[in-house]
Coordinates of C-alpha atoms in Angstrom, one line a residue:
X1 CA 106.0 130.8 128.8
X2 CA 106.6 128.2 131.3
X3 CA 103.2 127.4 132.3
X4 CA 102.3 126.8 128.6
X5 CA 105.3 124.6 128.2
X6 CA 103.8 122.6 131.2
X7 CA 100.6 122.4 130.3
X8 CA 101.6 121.2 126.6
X9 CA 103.6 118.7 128.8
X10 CA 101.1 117.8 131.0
X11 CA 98.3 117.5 127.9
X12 CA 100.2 115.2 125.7
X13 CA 101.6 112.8 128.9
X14 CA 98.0 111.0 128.5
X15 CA 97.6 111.1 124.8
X16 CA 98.9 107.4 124.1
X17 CA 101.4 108.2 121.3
X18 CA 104.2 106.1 121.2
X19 CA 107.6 105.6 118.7
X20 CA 106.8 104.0 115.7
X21 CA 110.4 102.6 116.1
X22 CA 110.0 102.2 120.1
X23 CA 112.5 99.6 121.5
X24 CA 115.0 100.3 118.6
X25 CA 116.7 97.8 116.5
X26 CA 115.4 95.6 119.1
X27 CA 111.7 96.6 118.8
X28 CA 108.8 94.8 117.8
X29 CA 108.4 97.2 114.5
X30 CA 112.4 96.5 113.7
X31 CA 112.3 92.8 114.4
X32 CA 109.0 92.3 112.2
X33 CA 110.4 94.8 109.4
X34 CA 113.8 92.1 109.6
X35 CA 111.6 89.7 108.7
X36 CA 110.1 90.8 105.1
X37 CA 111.7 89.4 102.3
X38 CA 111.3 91.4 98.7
X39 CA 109.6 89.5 96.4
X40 CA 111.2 89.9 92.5
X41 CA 110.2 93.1 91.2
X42 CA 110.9 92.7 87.1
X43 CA 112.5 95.8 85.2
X44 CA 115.1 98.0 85.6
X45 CA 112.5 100.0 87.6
X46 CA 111.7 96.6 89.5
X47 CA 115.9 96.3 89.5
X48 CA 115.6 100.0 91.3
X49 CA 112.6 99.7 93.6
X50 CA 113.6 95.9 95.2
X51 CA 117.4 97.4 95.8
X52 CA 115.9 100.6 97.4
X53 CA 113.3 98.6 99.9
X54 CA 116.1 96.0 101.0
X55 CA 118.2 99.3 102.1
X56 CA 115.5 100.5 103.9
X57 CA 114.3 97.2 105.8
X58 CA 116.6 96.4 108.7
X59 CA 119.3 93.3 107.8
X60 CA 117.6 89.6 108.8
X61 CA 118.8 88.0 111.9
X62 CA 118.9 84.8 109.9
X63 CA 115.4 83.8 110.7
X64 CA 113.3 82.6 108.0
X65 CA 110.7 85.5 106.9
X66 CA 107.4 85.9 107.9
X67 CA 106.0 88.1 105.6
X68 CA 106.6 88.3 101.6
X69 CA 106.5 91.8 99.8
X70 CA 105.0 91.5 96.5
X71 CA 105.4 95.0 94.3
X72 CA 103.3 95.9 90.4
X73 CA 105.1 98.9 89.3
X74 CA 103.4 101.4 86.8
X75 CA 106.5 103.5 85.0
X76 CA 104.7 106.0 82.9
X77 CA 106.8 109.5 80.8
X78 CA 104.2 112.1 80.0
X79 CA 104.9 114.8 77.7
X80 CA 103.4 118.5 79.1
X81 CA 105.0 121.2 77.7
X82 CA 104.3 121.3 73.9
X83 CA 105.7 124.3 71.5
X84 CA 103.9 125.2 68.3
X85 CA 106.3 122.8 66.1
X86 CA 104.6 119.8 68.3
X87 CA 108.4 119.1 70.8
X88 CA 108.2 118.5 73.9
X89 CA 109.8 120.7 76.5
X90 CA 108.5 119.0 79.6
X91 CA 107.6 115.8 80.8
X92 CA 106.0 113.8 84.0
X93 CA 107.8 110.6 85.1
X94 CA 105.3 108.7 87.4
X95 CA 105.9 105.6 89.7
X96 CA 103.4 103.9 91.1
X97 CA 103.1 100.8 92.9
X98 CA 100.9 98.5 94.2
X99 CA 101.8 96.0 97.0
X100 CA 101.1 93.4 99.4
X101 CA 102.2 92.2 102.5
X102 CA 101.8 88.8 102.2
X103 CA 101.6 86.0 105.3
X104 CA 104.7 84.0 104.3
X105 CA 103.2 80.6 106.1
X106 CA 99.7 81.0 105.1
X107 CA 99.4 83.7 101.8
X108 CA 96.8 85.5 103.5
X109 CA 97.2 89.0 102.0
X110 CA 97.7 91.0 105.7
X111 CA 98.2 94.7 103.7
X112 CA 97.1 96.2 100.4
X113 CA 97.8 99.1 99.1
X114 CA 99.5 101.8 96.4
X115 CA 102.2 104.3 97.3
X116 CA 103.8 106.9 94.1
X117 CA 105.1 109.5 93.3
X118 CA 106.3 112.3 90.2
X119 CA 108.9 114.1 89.0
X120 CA 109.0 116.9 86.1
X121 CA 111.8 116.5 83.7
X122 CA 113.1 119.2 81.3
X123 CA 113.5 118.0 77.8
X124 CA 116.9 119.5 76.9
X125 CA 118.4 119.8 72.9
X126 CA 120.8 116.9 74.0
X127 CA 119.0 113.9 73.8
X128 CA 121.4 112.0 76.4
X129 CA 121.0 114.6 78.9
X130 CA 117.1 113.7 78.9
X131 CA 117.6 110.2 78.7
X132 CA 120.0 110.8 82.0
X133 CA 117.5 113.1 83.7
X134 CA 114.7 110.9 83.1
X135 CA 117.0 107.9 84.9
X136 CA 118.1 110.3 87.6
X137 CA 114.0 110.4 87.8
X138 CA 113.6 107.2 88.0
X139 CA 116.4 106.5 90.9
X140 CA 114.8 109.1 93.1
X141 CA 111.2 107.9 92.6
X142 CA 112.2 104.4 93.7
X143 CA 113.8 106.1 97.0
X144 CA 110.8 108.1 97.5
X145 CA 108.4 105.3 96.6
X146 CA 110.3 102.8 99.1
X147 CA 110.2 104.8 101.7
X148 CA 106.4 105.4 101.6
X149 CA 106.3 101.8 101.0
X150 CA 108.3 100.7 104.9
X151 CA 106.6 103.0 106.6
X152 CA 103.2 102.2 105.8
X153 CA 104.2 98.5 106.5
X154 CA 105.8 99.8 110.1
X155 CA 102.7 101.6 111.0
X156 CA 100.7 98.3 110.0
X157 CA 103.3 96.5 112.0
X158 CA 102.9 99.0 114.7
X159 CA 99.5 98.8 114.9
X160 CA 99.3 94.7 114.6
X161 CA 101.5 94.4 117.9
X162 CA 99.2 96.7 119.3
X163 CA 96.4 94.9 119.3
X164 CA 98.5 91.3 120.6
X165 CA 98.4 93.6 123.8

């Protein structure tokens, strides 16, 4: 058991994986990340998603930004579960969102992509009870969403500082 334990040890010394988060708060990926302001996401789901990404990016040193955020929600409610009478007793809240990581200096788009995800709602008798489980949807998506959102812009970071070496 011991030898394995060394020669896992031994195989992965070499393998060049490093923290995404190496150096802490003080890290290149943290200090670049501190330096991404949200662009105005409009909505109550742009209200949701903006709130949810400034909790997740680390708190600016008070340096202007480098890099602007732009964010294009898609919000759709699908209805899946249909009885005979034509109700609906289950539905599909999707989030998707498109974004960019924008140069703040120059407006040279440096990242593009989409990041989403669903959520199955039961439709209940009570018509406030959906309408809350379907905002309850909505809050969690935005977390989920955000948090696909800063990481694939840490890894870019990551990656970008890699190749300044």
């Amino acid at each position: 058991m011991k030898r394995l334990a060394l020669l896992l040890a031994l195989a992965t010394a070499g393998c060049g994986l490093h923290p995404l988060y190496e150096g802490g708060a003080s890290g290149s990926v943290a200090s670049s990340l501190s330096r991404v302001e949200v662009a105005p996401i409009p909505g109550k789901n742009g209200y949701l998603m903006s709130n949810a990404l400034r909790d997740r990016l680390p708190q600016s040193s008070g340096e202007p930004p480098l890099y602007r955020l732009e964010v294009k929600l898609d919000d759709s409610i699908t209805g899946l579960g249909v009885k005979r009478d034509d109700t609906i007793t289950r539905e599909r809240r999707s989030l998707r969102a498109r974004y960019q990581l924008v140069a703040a200096s120059s407006g040279e788009v440096l990242l593009d992509a989409t990041a989403g995800s669903d959520a199955g709602i039961d439709v209940v008798n009570s018509e406030y009870a959906t309408i809350a489980a379907e905002n309850t949807a909505l809050e969690n998506l935005s977390q989920i969403v955000a948090d696909q959102i800063v990481t694939r812009i840490a890894v870019y970071q990551r990656r970008a500082a890699a190749a300044e070496k």
